[in-house]
Short mmCIF file of N, CA and C in Angstrom, two decimals:
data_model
loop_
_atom_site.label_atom_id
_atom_site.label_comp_id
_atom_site.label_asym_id
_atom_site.label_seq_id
_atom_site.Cartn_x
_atom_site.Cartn_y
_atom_site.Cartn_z
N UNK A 218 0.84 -1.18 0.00
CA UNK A 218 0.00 0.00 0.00
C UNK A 218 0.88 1.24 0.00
N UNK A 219 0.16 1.85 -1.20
CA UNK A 219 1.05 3.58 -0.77
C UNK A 219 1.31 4.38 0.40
N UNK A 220 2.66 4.52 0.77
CA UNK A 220 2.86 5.14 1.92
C UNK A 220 2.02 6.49 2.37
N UNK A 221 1.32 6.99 1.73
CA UNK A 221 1.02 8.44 1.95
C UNK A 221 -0.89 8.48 2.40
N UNK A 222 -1.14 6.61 1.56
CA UNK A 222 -2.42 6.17 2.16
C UNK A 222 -2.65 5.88 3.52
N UNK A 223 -1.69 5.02 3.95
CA UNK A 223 -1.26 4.84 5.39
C UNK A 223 -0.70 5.96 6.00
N UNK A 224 0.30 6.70 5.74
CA UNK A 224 -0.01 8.38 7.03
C UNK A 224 -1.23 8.66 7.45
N UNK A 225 -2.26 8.87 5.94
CA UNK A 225 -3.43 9.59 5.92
C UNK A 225 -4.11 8.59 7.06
N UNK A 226 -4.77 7.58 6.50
CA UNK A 226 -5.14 6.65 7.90
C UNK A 226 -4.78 6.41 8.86
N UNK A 227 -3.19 6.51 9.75
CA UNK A 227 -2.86 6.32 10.83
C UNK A 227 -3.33 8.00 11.62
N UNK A 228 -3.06 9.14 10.76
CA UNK A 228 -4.00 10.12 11.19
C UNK A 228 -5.03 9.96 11.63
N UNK A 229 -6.24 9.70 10.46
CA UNK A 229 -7.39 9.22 10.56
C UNK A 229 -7.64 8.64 11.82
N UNK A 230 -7.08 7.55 12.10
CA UNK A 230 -7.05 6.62 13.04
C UNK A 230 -7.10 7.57 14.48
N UNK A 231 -5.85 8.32 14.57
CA UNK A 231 -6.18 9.31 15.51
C UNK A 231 -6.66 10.31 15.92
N UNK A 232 -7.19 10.98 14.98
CA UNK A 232 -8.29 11.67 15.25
C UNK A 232 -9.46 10.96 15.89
N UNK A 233 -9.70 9.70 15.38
CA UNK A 233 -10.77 9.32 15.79
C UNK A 233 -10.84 8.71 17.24
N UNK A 234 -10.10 8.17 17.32
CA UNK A 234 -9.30 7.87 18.82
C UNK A 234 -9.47 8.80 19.92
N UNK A 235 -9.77 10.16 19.42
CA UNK A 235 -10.29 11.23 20.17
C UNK A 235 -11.63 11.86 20.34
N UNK A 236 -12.07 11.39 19.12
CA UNK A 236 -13.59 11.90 18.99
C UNK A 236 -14.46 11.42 19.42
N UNK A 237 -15.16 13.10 20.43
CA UNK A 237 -16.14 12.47 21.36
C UNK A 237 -17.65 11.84 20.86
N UNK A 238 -18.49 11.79 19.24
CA UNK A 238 -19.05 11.22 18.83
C UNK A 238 -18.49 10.04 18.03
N UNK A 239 -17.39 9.50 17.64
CA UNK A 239 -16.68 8.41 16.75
C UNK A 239 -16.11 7.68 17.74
N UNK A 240 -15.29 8.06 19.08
CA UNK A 240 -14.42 7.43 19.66
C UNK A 240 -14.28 6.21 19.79
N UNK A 241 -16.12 5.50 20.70
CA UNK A 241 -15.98 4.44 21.17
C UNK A 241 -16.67 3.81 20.12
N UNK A 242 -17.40 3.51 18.64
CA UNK A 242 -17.20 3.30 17.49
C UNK A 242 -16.09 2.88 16.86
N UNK A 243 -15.41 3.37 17.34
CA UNK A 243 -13.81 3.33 16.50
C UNK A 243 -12.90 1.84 16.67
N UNK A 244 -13.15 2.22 18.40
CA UNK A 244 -12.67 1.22 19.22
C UNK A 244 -13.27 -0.20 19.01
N UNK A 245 -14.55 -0.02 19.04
CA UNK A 245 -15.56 -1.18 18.69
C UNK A 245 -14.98 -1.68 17.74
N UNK A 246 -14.97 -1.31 16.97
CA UNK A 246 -14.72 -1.45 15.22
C UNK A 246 -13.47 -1.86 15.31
N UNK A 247 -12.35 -1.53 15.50
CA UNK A 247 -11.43 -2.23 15.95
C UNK A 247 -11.47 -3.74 16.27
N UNK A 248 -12.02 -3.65 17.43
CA UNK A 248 -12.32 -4.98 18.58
C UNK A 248 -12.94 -5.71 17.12
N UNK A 249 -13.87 -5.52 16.43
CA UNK A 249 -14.49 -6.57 15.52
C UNK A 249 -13.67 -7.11 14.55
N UNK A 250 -13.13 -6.38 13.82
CA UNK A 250 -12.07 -6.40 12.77
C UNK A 250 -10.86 -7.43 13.44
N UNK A 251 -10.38 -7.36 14.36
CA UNK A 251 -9.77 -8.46 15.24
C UNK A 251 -9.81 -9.71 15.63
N UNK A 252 -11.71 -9.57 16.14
CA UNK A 252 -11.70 -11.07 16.05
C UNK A 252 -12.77 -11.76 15.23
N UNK A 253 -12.23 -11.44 13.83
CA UNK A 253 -13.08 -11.99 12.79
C UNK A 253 -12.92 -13.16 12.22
N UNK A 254 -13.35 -14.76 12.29
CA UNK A 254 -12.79 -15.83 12.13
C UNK A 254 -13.18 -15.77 10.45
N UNK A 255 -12.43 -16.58 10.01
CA UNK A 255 -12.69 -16.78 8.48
C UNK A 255 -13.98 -17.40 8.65
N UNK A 256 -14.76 -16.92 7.08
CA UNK A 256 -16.07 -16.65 6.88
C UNK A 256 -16.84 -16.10 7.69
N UNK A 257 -16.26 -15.12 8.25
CA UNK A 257 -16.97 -13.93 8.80
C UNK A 257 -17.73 -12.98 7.98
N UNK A 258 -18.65 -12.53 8.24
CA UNK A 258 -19.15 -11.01 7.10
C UNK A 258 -19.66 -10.12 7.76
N UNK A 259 -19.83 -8.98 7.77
CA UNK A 259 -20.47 -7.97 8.42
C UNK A 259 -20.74 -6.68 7.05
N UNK A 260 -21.82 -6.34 7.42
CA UNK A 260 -22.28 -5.22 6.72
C UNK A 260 -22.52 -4.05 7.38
N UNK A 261 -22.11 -2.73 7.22
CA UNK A 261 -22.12 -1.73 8.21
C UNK A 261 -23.03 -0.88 7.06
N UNK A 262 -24.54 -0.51 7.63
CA UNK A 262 -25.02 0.26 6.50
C UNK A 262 -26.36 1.13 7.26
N UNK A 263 -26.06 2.46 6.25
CA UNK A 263 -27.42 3.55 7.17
C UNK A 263 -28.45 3.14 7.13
N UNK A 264 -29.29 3.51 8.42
CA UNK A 264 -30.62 2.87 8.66
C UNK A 264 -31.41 3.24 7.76
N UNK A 265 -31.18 4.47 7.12
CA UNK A 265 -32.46 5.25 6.44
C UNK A 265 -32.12 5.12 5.13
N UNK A 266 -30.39 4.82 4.56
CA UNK A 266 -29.91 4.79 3.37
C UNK A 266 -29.48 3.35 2.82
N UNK A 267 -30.17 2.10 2.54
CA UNK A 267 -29.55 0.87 2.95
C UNK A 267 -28.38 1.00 1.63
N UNK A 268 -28.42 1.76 0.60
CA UNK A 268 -27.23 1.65 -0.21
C UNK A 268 -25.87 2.19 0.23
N UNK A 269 -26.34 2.72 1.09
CA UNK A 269 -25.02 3.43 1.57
C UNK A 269 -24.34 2.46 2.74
N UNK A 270 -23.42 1.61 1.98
CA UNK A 270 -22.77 0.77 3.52
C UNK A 270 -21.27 0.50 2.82
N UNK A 271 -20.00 -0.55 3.95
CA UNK A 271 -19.89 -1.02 4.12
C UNK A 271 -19.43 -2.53 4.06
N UNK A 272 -19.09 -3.15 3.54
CA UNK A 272 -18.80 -4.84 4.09
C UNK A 272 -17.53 -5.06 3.78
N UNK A 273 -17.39 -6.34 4.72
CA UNK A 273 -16.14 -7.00 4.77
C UNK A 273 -16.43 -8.80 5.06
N UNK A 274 -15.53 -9.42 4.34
CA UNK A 274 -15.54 -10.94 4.63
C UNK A 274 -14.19 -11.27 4.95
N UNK A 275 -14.04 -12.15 6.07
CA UNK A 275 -12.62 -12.84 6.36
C UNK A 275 -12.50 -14.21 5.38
N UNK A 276 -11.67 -13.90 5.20
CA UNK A 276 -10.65 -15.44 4.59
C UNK A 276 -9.82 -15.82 5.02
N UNK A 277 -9.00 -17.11 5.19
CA UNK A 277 -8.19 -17.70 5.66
C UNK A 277 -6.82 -16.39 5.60
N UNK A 278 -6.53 -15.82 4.86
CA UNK A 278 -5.28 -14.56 4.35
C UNK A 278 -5.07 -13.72 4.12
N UNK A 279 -6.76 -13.01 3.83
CA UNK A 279 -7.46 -11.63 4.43
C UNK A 279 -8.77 -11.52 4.78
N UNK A 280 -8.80 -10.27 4.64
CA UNK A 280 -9.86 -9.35 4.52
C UNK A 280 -10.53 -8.64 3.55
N UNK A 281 -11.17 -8.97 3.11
CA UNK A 281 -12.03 -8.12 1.89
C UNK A 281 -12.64 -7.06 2.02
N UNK A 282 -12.93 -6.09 1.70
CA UNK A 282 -13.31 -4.39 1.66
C UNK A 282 -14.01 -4.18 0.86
N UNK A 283 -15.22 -3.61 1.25
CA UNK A 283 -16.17 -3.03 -0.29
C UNK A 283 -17.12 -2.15 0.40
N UNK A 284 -17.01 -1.10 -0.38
CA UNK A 284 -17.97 0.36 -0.36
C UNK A 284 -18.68 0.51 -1.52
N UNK A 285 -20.05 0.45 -1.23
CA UNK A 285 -21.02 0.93 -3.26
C UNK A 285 -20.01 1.91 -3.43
N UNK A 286 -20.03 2.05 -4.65
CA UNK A 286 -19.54 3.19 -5.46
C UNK A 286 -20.13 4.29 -5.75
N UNK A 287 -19.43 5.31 -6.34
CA UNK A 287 -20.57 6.79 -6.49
C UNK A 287 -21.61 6.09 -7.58
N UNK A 288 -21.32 5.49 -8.57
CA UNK A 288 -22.48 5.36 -9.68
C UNK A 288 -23.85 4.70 -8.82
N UNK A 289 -23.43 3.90 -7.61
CA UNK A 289 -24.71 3.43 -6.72
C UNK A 289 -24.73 4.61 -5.60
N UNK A 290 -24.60 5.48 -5.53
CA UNK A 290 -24.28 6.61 -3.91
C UNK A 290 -23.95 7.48 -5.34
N UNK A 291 -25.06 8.35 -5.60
CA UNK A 291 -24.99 9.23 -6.36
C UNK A 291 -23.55 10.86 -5.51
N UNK A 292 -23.96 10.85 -4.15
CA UNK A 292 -23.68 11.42 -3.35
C UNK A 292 -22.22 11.30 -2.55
N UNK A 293 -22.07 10.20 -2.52
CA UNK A 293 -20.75 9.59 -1.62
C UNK A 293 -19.70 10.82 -2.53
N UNK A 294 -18.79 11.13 -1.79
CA UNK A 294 -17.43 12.32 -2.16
C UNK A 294 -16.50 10.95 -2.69
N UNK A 295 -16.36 10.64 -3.91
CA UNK A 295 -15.25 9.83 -4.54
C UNK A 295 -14.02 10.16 -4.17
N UNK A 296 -13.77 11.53 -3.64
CA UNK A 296 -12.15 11.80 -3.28
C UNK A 296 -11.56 11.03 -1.90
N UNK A 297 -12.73 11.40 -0.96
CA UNK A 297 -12.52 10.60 0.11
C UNK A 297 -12.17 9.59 0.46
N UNK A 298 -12.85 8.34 -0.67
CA UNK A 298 -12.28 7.20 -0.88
C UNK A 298 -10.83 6.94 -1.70
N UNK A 299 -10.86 7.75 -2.41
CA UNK A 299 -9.58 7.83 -3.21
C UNK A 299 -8.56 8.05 -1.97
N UNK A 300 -8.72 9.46 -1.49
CA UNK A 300 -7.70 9.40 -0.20
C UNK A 300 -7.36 9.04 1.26
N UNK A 301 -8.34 8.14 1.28
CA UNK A 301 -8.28 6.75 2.29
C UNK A 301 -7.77 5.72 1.67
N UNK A 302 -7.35 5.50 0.83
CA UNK A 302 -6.65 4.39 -0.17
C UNK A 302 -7.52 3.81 -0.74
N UNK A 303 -9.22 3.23 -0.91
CA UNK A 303 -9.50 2.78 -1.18
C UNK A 303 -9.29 2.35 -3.20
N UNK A 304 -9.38 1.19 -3.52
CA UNK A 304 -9.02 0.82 -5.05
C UNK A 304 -10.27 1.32 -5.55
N UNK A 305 -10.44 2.09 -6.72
CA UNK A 305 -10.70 2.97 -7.37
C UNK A 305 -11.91 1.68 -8.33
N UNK A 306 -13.06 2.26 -8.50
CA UNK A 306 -14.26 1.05 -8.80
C UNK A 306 -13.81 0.89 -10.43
N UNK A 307 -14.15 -0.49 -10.99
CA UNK A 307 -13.38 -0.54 -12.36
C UNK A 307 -14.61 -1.71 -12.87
N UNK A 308 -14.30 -2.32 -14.28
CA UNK A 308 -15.01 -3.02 -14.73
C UNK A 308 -15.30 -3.90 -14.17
N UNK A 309 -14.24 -4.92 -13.47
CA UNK A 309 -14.00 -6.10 -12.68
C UNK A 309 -14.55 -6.31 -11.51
N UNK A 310 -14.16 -4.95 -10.51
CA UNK A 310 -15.07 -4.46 -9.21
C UNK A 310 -15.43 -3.06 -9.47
N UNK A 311 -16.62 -3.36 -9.46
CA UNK A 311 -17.28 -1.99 -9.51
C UNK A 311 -17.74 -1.31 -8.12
N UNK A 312 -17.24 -1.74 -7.04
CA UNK A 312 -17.13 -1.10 -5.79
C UNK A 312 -15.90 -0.99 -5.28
N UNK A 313 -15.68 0.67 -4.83
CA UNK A 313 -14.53 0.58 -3.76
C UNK A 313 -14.17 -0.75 -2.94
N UNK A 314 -12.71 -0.75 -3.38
CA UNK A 314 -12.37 -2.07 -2.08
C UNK A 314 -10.99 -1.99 -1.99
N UNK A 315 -11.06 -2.83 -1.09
CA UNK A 315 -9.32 -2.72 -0.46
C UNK A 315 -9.06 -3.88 0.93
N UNK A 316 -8.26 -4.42 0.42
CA UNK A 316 -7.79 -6.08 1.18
C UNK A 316 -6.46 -5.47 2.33
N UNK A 317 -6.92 -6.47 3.71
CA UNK A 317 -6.27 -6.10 4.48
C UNK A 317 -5.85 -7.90 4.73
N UNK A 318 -4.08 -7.70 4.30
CA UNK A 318 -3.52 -9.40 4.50
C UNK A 318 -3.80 -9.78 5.84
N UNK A 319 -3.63 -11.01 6.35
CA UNK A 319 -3.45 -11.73 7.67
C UNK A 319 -2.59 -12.25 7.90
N UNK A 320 -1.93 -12.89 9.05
CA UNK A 320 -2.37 -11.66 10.21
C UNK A 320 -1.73 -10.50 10.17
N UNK A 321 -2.69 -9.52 10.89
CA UNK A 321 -2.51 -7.96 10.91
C UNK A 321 -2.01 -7.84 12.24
N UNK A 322 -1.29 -6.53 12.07
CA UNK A 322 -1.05 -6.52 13.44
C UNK A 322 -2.26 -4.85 13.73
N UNK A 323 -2.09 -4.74 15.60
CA UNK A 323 -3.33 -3.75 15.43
C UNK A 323 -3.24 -2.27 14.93
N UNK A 324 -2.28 -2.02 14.65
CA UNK A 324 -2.00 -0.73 14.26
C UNK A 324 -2.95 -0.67 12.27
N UNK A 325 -2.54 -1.69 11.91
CA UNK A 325 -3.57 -2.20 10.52
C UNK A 325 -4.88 -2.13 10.75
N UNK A 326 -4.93 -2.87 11.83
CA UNK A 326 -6.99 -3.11 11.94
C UNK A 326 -7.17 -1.60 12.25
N UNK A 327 -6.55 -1.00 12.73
CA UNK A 327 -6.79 0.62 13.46
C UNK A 327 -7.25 1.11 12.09
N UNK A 328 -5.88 1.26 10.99
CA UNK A 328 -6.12 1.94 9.71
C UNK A 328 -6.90 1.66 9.05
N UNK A 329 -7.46 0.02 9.15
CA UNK A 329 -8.55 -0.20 8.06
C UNK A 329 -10.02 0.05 8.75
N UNK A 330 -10.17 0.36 10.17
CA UNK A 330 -11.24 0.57 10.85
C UNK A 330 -11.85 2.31 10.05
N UNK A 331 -10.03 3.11 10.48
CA UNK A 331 -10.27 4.78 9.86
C UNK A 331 -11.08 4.31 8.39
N UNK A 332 -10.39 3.81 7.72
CA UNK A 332 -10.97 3.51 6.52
C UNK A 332 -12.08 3.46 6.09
N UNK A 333 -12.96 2.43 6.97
CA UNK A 333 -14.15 2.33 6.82
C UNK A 333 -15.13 3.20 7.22
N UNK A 334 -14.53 3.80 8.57
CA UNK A 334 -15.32 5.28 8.80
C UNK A 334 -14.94 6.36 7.88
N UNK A 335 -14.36 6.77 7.62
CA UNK A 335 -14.39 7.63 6.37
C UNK A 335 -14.89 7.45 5.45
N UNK A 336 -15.24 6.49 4.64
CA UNK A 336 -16.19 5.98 3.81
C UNK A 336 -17.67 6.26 4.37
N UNK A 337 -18.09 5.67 5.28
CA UNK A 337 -19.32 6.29 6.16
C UNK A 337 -19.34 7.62 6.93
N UNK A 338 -18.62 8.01 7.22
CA UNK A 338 -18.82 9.97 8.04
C UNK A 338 -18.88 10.58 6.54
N UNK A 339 -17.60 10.38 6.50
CA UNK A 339 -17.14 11.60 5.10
C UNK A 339 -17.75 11.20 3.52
N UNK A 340 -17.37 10.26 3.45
CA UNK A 340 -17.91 9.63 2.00
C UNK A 340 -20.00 9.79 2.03
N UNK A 341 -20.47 9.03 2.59
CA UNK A 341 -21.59 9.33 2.61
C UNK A 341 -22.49 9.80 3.83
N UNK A 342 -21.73 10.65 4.64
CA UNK A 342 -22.14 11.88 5.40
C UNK A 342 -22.93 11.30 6.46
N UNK A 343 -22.66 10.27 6.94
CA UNK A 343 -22.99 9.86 8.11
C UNK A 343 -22.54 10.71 9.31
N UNK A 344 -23.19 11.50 10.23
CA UNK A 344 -23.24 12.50 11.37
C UNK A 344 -22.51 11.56 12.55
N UNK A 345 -23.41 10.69 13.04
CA UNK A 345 -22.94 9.69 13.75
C UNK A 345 -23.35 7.91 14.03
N UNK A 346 -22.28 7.52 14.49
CA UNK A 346 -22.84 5.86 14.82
C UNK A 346 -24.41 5.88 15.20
N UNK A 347 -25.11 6.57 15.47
CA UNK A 347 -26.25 5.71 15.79
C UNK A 347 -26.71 5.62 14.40
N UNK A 348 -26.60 6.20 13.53
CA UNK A 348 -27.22 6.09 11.93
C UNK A 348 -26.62 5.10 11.27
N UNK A 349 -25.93 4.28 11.90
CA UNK A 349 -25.60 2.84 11.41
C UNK A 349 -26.46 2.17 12.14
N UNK A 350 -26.14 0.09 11.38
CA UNK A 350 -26.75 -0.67 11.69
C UNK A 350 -25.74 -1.97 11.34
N UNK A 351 -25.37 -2.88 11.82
CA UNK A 351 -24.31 -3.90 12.10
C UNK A 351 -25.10 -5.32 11.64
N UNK A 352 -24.93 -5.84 10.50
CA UNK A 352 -25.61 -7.29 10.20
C UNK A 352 -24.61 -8.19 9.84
N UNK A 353 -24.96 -9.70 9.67
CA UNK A 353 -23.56 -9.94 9.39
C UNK A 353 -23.84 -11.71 9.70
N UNK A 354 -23.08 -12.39 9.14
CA UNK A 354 -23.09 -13.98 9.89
C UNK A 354 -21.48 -14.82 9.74
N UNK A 355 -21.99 -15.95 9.76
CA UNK A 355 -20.30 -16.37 9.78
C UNK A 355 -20.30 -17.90 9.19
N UNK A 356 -20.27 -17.69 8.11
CA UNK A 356 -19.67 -18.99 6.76
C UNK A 356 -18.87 -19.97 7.74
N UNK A 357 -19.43 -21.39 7.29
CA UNK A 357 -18.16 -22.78 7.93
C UNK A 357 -16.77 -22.24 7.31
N UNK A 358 -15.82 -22.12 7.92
CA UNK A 358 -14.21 -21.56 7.38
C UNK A 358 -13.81 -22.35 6.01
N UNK A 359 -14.85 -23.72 6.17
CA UNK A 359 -14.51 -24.70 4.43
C UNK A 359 -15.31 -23.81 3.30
N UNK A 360 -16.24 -22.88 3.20
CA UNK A 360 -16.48 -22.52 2.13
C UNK A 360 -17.73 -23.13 1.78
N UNK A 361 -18.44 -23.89 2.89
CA UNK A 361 -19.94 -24.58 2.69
C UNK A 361 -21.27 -23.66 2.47
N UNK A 362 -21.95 -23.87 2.46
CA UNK A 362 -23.25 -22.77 2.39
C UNK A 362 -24.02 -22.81 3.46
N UNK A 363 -24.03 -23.47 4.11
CA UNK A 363 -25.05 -23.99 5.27
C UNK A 363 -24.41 -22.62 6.67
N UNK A 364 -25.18 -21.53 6.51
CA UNK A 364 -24.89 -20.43 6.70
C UNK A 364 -26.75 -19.66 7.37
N UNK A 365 -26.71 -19.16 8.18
CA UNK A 365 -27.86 -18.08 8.97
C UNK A 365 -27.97 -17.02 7.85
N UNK A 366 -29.14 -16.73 7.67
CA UNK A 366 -29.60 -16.01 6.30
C UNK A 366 -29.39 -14.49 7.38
N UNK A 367 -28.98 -13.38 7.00
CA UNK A 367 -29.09 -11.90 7.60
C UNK A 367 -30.19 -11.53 7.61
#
């Protein structure tokens, strides 16, 4: 990853670390991103906006990342994602995304936590955590289907 993506997010990271509406969000978010067993998923998405979210799946060697894109989030600030590092939406993936290897150490889960809040505060103008909503289940680690519907 570009060095100048990671400043920006280890910033990120601390700012938020301070903020008295993001703080303990942050932290949370952290804590989840941590202990996510392969075939994990979670969807982080506004109550009132369900296009506007979020997700991630564990795999045995990462983490997977995906934000709709502006063409779905007419609204979302494309720069924001651009300068949180996120990979830029293309034919192949047409949603922001961005893979975090395993294992991480926590200073990573920190940056990819900023990440994802910036995508939700800044990108699509989420005020605060309560205007989220947390769904999510957890795949057999073999790749079976026999899985809790969200």
């Amino acid at each position: 990853m570009d060095d100048s993506f990671s400043e920006y997010r280890q910033d990120l990271a601390a700012s938020l670390r301070a903020s008295p509406e993001w703080g303990d969000y942050f932290a949370e978010l952290v804590a989840l991103l941590c202990t996510l067993g392969e075939g994990s998923v979670r969807i982080i998405e506004a109550t009132t906006e369900p296009l506007r979210y979020v997700q991630f799946a564990a795999g045995a060697s990462d983490i997977a990342f995906e934000a709709y894109s502006r063409n779905l989030t007419p609204s979302a600030a494309e720069e924001v994602f651009a300068k949180a590092g996120w990979d830029v939406p293309d034919a192949m993936q047409p949603n922001w995304s961005t893979t975090l290897l395993l294992p991480a150490r926590t200073v990573e889960y920190e940056t990819l936590a900023a990440c994802l809040i910036a995508a939700l505060r800044d990108g699509y103008g989420m005020r605060t955590p309560d205007e989220l909503s947390t769904r999510g289940w957890d795949d057999p680690p073999y790749g079976g289907t026999d899985r809790p519907h969200a």
